[in-house]
JSON list of C-alpha atoms in Angstrom, two decimals:
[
{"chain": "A", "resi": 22, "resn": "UNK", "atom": "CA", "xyz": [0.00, 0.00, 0.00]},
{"chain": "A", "resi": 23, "resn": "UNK", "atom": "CA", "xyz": [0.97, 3.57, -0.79]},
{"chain": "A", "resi": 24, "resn": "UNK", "atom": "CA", "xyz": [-0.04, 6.46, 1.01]},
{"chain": "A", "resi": 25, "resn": "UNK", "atom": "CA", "xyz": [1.50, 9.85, -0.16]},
{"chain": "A", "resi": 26, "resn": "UNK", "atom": "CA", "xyz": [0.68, 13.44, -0.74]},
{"chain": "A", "resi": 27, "resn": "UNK", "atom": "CA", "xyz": [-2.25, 13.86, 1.45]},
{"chain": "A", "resi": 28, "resn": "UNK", "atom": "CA", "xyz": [-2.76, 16.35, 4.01]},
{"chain": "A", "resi": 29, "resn": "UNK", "atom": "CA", "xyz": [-4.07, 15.48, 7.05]},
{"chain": "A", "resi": 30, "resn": "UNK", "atom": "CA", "xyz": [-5.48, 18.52, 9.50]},
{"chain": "A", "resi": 31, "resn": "UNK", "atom": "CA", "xyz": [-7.10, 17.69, 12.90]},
{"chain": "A", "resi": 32, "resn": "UNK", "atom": "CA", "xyz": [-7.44, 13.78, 12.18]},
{"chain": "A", "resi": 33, "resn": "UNK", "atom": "CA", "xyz": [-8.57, 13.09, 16.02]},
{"chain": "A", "resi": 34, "resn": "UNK", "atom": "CA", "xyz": [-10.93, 9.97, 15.50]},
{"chain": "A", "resi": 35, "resn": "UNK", "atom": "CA", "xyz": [-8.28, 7.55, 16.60]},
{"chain": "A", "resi": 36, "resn": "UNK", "atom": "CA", "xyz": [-4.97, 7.34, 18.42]},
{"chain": "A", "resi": 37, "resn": "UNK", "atom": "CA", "xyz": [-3.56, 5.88, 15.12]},
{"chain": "A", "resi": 38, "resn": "UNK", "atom": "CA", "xyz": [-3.85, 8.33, 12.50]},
{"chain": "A", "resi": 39, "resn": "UNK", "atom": "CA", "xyz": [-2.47, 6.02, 9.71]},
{"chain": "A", "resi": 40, "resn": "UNK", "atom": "CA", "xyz": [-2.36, 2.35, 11.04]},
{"chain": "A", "resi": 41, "resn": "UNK", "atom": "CA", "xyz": [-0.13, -0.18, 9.12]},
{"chain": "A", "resi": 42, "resn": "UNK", "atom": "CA", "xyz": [-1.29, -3.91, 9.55]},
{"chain": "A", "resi": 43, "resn": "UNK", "atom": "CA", "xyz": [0.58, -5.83, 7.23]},
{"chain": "A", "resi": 44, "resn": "UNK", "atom": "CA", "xyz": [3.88, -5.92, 5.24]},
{"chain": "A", "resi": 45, "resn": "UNK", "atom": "CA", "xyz": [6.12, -3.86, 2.59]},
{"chain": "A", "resi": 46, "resn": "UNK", "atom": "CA", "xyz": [4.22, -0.24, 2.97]},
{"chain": "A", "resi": 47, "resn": "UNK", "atom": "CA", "xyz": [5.01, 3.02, 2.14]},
{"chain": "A", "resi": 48, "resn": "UNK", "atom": "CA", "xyz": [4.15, 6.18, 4.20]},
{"chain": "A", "resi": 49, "resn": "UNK", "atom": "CA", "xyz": [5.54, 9.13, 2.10]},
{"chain": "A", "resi": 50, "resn": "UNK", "atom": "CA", "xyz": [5.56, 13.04, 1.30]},
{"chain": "A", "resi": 51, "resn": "UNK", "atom": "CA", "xyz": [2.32, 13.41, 3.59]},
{"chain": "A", "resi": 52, "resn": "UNK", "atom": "CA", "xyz": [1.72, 16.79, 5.95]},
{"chain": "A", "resi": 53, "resn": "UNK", "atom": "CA", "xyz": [0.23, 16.19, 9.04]},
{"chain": "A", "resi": 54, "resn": "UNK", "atom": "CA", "xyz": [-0.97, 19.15, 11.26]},
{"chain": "A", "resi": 55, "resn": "UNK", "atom": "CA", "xyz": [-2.43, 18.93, 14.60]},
{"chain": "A", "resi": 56, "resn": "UNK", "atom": "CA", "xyz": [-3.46, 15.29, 14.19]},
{"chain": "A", "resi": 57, "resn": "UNK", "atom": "CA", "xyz": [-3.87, 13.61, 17.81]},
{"chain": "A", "resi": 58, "resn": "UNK", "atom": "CA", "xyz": [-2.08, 10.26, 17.69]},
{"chain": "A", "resi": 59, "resn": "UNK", "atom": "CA", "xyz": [0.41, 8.91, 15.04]},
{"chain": "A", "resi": 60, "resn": "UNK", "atom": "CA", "xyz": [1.47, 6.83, 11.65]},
{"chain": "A", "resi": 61, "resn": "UNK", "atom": "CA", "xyz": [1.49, 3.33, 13.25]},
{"chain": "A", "resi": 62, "resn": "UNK", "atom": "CA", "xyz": [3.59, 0.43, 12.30]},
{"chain": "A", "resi": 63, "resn": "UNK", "atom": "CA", "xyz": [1.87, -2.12, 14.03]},
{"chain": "A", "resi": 64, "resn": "UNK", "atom": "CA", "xyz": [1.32, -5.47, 12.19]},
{"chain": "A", "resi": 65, "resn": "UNK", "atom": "CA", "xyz": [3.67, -6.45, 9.40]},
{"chain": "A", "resi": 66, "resn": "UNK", "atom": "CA", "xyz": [7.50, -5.85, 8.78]},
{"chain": "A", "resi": 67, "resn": "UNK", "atom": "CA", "xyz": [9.47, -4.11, 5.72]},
{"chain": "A", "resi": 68, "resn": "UNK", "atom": "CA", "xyz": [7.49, -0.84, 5.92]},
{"chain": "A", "resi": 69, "resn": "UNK", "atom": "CA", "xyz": [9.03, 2.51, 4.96]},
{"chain": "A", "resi": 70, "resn": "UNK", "atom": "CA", "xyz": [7.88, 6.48, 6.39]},
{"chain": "A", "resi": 71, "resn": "UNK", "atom": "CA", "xyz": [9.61, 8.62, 4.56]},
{"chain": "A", "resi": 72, "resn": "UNK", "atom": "CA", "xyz": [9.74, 12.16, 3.33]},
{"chain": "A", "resi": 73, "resn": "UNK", "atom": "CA", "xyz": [6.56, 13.47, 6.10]},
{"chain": "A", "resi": 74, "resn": "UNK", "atom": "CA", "xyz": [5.97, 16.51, 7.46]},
{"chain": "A", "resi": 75, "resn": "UNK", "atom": "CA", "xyz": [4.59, 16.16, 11.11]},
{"chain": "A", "resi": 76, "resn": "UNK", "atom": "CA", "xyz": [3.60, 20.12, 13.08]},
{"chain": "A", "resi": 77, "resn": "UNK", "atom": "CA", "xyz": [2.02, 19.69, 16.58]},
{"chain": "A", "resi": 78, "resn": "UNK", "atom": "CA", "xyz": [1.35, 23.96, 16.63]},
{"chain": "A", "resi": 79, "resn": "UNK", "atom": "CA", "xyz": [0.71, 22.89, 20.02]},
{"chain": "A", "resi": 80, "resn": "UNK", "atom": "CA", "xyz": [-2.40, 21.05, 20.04]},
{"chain": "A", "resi": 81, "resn": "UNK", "atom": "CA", "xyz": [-3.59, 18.84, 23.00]},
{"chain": "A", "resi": 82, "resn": "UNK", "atom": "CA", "xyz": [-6.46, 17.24, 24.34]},
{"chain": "A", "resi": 83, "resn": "UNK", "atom": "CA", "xyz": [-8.02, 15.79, 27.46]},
{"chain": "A", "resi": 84, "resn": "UNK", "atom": "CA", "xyz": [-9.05, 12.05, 27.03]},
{"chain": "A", "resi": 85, "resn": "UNK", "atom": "CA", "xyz": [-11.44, 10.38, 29.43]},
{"chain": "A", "resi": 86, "resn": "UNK", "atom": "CA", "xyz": [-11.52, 6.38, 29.22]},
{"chain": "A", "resi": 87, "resn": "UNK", "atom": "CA", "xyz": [-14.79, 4.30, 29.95]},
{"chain": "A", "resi": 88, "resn": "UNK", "atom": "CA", "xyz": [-13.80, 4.04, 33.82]},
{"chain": "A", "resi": 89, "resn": "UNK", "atom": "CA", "xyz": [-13.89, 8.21, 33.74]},
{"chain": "A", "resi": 90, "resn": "UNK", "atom": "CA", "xyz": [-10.13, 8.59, 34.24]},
{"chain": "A", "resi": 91, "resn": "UNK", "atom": "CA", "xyz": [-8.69, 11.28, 32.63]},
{"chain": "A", "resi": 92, "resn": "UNK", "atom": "CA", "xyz": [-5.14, 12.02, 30.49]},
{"chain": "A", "resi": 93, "resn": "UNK", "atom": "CA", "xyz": [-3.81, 14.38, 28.50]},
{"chain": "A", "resi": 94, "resn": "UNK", "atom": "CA", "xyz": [-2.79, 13.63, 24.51]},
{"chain": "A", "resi": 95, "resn": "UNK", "atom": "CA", "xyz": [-0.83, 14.78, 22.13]},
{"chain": "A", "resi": 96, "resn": "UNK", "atom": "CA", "xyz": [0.20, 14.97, 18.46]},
{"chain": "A", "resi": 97, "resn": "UNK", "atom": "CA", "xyz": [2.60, 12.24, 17.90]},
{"chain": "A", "resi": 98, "resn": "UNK", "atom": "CA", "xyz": [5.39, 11.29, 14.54]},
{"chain": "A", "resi": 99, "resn": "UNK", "atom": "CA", "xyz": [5.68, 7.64, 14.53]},
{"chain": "A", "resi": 100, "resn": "UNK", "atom": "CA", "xyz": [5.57, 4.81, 16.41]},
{"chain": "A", "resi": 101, "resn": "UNK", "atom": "CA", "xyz": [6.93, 1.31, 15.74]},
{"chain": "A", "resi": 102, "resn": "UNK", "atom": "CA", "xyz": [6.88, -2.38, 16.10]},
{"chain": "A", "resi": 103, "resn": "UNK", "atom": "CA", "xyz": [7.87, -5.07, 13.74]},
{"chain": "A", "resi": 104, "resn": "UNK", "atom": "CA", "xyz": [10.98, -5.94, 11.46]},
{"chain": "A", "resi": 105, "resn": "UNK", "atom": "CA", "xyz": [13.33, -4.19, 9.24]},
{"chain": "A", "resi": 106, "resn": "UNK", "atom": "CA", "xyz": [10.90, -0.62, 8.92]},
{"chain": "A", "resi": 107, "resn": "UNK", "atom": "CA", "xyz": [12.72, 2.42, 7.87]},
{"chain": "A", "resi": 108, "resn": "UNK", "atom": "CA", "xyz": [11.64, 6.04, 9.07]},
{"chain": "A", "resi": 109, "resn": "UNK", "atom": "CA", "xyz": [13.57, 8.80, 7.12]},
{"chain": "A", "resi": 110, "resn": "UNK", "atom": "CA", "xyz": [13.60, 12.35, 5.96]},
{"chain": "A", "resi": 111, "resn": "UNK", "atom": "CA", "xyz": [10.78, 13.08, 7.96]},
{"chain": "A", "resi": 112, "resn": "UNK", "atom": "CA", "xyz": [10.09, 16.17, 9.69]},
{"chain": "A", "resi": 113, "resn": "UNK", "atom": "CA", "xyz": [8.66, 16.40, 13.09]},
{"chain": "A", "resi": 114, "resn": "UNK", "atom": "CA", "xyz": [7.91, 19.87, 14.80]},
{"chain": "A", "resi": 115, "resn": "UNK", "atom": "CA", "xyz": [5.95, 20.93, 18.05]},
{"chain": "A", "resi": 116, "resn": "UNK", "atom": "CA", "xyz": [4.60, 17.73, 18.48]},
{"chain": "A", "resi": 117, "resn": "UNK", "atom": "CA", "xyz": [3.21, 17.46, 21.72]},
{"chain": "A", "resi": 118, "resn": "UNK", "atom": "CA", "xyz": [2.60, 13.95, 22.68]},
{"chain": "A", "resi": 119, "resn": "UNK", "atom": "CA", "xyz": [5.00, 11.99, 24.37]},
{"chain": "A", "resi": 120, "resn": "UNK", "atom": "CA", "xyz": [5.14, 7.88, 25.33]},
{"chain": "A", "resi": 121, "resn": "UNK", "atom": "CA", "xyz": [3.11, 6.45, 22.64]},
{"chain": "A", "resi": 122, "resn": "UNK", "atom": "CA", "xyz": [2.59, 9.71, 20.81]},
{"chain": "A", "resi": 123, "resn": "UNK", "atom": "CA", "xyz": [6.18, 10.77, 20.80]},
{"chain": "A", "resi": 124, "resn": "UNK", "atom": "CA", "xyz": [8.02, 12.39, 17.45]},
{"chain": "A", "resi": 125, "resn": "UNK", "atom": "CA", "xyz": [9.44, 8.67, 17.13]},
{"chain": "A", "resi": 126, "resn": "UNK", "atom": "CA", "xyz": [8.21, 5.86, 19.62]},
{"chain": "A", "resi": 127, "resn": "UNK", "atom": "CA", "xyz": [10.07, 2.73, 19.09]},
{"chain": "A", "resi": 128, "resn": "UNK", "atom": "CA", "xyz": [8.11, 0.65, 22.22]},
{"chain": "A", "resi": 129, "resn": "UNK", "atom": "CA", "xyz": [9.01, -2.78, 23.31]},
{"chain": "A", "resi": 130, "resn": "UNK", "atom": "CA", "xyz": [6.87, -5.53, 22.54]},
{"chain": "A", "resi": 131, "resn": "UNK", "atom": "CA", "xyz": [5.04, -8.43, 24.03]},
{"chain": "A", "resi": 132, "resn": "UNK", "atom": "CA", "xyz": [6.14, -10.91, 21.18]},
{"chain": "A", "resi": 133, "resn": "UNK", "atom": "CA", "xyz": [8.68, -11.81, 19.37]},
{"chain": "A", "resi": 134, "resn": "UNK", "atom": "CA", "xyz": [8.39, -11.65, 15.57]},
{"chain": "A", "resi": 135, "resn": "UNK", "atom": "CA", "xyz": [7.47, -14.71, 13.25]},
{"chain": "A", "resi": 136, "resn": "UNK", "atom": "CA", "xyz": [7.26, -15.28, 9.68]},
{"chain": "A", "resi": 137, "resn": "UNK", "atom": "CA", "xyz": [3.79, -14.71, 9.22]},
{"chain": "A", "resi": 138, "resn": "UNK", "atom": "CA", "xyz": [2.41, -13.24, 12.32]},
{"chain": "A", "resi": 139, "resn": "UNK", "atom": "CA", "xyz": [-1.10, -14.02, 12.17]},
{"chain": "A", "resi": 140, "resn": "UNK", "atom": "CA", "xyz": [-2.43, -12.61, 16.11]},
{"chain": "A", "resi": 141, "resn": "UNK", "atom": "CA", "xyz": [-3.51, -9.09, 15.30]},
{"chain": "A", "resi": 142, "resn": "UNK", "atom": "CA", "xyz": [-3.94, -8.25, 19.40]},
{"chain": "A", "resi": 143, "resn": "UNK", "atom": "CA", "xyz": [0.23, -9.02, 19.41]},
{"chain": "A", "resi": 144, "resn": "UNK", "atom": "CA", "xyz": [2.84, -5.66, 19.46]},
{"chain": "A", "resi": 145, "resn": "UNK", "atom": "CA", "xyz": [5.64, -7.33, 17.84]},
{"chain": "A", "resi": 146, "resn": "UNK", "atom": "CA", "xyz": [9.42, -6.55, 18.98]},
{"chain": "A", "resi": 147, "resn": "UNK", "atom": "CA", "xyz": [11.32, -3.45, 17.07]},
{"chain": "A", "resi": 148, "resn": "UNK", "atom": "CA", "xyz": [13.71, -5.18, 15.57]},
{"chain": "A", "resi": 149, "resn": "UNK", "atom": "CA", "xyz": [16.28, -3.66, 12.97]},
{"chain": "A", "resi": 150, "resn": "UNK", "atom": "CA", "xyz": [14.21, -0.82, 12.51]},
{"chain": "A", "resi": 151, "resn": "UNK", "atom": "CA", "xyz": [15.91, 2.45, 11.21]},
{"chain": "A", "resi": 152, "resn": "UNK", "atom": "CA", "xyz": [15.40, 6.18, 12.13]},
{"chain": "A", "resi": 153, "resn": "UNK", "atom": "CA", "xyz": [17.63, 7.85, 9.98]},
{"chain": "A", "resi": 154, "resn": "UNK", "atom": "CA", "xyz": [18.00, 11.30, 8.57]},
{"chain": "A", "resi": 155, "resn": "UNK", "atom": "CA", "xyz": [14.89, 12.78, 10.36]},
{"chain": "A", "resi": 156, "resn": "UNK", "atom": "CA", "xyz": [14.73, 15.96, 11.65]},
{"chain": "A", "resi": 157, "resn": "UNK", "atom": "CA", "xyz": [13.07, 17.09, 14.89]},
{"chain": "A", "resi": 158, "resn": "UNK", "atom": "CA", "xyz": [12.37, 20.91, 16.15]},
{"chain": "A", "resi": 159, "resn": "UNK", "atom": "CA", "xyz": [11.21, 21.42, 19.56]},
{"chain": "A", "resi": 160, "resn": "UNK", "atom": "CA", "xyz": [8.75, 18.42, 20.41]},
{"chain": "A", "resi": 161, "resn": "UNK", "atom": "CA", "xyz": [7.60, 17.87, 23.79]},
{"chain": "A", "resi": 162, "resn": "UNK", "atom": "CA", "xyz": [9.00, 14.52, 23.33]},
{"chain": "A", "resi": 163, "resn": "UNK", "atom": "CA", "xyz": [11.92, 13.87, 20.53]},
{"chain": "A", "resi": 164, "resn": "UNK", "atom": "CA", "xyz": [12.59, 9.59, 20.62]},
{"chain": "A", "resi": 165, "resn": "UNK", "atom": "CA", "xyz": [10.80, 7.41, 23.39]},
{"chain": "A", "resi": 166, "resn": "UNK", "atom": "CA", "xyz": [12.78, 3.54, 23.40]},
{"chain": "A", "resi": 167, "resn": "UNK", "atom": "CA", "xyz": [10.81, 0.57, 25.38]},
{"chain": "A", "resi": 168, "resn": "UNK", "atom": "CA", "xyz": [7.99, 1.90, 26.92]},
{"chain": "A", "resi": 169, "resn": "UNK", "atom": "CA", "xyz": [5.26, -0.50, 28.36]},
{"chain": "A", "resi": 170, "resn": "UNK", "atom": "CA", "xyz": [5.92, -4.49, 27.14]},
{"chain": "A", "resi": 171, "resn": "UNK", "atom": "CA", "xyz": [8.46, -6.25, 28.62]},
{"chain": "A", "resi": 172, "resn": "UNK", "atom": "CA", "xyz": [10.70, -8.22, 25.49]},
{"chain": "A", "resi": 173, "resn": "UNK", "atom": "CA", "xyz": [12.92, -4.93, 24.43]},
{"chain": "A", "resi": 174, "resn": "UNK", "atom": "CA", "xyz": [14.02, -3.84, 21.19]},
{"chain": "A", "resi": 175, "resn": "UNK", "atom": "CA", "xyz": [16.68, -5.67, 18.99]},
{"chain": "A", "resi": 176, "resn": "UNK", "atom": "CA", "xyz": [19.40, -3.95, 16.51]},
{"chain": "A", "resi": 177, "resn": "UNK", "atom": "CA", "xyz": [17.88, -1.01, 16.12]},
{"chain": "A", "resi": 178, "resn": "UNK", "atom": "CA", "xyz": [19.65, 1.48, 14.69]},
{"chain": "A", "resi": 179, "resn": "UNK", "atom": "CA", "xyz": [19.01, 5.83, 15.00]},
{"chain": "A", "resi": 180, "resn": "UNK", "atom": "CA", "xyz": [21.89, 8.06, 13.33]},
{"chain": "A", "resi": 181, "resn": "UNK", "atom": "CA", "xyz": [21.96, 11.22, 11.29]},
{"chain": "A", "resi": 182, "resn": "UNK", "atom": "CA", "xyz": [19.40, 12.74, 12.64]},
{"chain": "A", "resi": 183, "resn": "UNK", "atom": "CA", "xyz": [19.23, 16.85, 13.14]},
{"chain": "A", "resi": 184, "resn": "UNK", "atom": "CA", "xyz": [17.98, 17.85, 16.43]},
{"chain": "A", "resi": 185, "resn": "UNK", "atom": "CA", "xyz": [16.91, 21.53, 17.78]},
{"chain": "A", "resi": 186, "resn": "UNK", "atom": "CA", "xyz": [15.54, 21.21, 21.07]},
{"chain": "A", "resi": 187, "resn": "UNK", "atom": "CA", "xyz": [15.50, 24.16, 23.97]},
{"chain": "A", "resi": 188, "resn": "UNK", "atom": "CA", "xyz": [13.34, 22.23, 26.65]},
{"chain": "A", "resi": 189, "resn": "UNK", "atom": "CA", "xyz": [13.35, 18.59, 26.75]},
{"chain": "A", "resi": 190, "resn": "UNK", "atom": "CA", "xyz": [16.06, 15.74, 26.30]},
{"chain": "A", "resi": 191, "resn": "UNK", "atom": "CA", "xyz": [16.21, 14.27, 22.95]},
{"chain": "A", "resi": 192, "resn": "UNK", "atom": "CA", "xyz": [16.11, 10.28, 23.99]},
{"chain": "A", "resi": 193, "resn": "UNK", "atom": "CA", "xyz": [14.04, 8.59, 27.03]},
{"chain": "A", "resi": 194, "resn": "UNK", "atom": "CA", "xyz": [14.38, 4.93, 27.54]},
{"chain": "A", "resi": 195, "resn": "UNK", "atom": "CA", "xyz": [12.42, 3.09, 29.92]},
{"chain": "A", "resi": 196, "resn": "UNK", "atom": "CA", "xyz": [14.69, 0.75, 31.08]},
{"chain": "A", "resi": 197, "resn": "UNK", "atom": "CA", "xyz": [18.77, -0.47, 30.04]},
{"chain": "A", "resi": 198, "resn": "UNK", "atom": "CA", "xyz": [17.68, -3.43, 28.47]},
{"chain": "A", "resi": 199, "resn": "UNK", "atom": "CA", "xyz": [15.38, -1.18, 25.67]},
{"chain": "A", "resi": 200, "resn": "UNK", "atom": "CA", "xyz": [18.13, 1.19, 25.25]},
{"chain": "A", "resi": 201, "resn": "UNK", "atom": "CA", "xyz": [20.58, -1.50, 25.07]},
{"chain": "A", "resi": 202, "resn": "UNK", "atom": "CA", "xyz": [18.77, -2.96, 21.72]},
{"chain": "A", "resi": 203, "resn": "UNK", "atom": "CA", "xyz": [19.26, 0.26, 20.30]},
{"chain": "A", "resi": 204, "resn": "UNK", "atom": "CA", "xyz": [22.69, 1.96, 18.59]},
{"chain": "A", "resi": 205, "resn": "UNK", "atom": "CA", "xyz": [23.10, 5.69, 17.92]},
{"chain": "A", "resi": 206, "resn": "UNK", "atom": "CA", "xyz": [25.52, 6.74, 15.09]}
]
């Protein structure tokens, strides 16, 4: 599947603006303003996000689950699970989501990846993924490694990237295993 040149403004109706369930996609040349949530990789490997313009302009919202708790959202990049995906060229500015909705979110997983993964309720481990050549301007939250599942990332790989932040710090892991599954060039 290709999806490219589209323009997405104020796409709120889920937390995964553009979510990838299955193999070999591309993600390209698409502007996305104020959209609550993110491009999701999270079925399939071999996908590619590339060439995307991503502006927060500082949009938020509150979000109340069915037992009435409350949280506050944000506008999110990408987030990942899976094999062998490449995120490049992309550009990701006052986003203000962090965690899952971070510029880049590269989680841990609760599976390990198979040939053919088949169970569609499974987050499958980052594994050789590539963030490469992005850039990212002043996001309430720049990269997020190995938040929530507990089998961490393997041979990922984030270099090249151009990074103007004031406020925050550019990488949070969640724990030294997730960050250890990762290698910065």
């Amino acid at each position: 599947t290709l999806v490219e040149y589209n323009l997405f403004e104020d796409c709120d109706g889920d937390p995964e603006i553009v979510s990838v369930k299955s193999f070999a996609n591309t993600i390209r040349y698409n502007t996305f303003r104020r959209c609550l949530g993110t491009v999701c990789l999270r079925q399939g490997n071999n996908s590619t996000v590339e060439g995307n313009y991503f502006f927060g302009e500082g949009k938020t919202a509150i979000y109340t689950n069915e037992n009435g708790n409350s949280s506050l959202i944000g506008c999110g990049g990408v987030r990942v699970y899976g094999k062998n995906h490449k995120i490049f060229n992309n550009y990701f500015s006052g986003l203000t989501g962090s965690i899952f909705d971070a510029a880049v979110t590269i989680t841990n997983g609760d599976a390990y990846n198979v040939e053919n993964p088949t169970d569609l309720a499974k987050h499958y481990v980052p594994e050789n993924v590539e963030v490469v050549f992005n850039t990212f301007v002043n996001n309430k939250s720049n990269i997020e490694i190995g938040y929530k599942y507990d089998k961490a990332p393997i041979n990922c790989l984030i270099a090249n990237n151009i990074v103007k932040e004031n406020a925050t710090q550019i990488i949070k892991a969640y724990s030294p295993e997730s960050l250890a599954g990762v290698s910065f060039h």
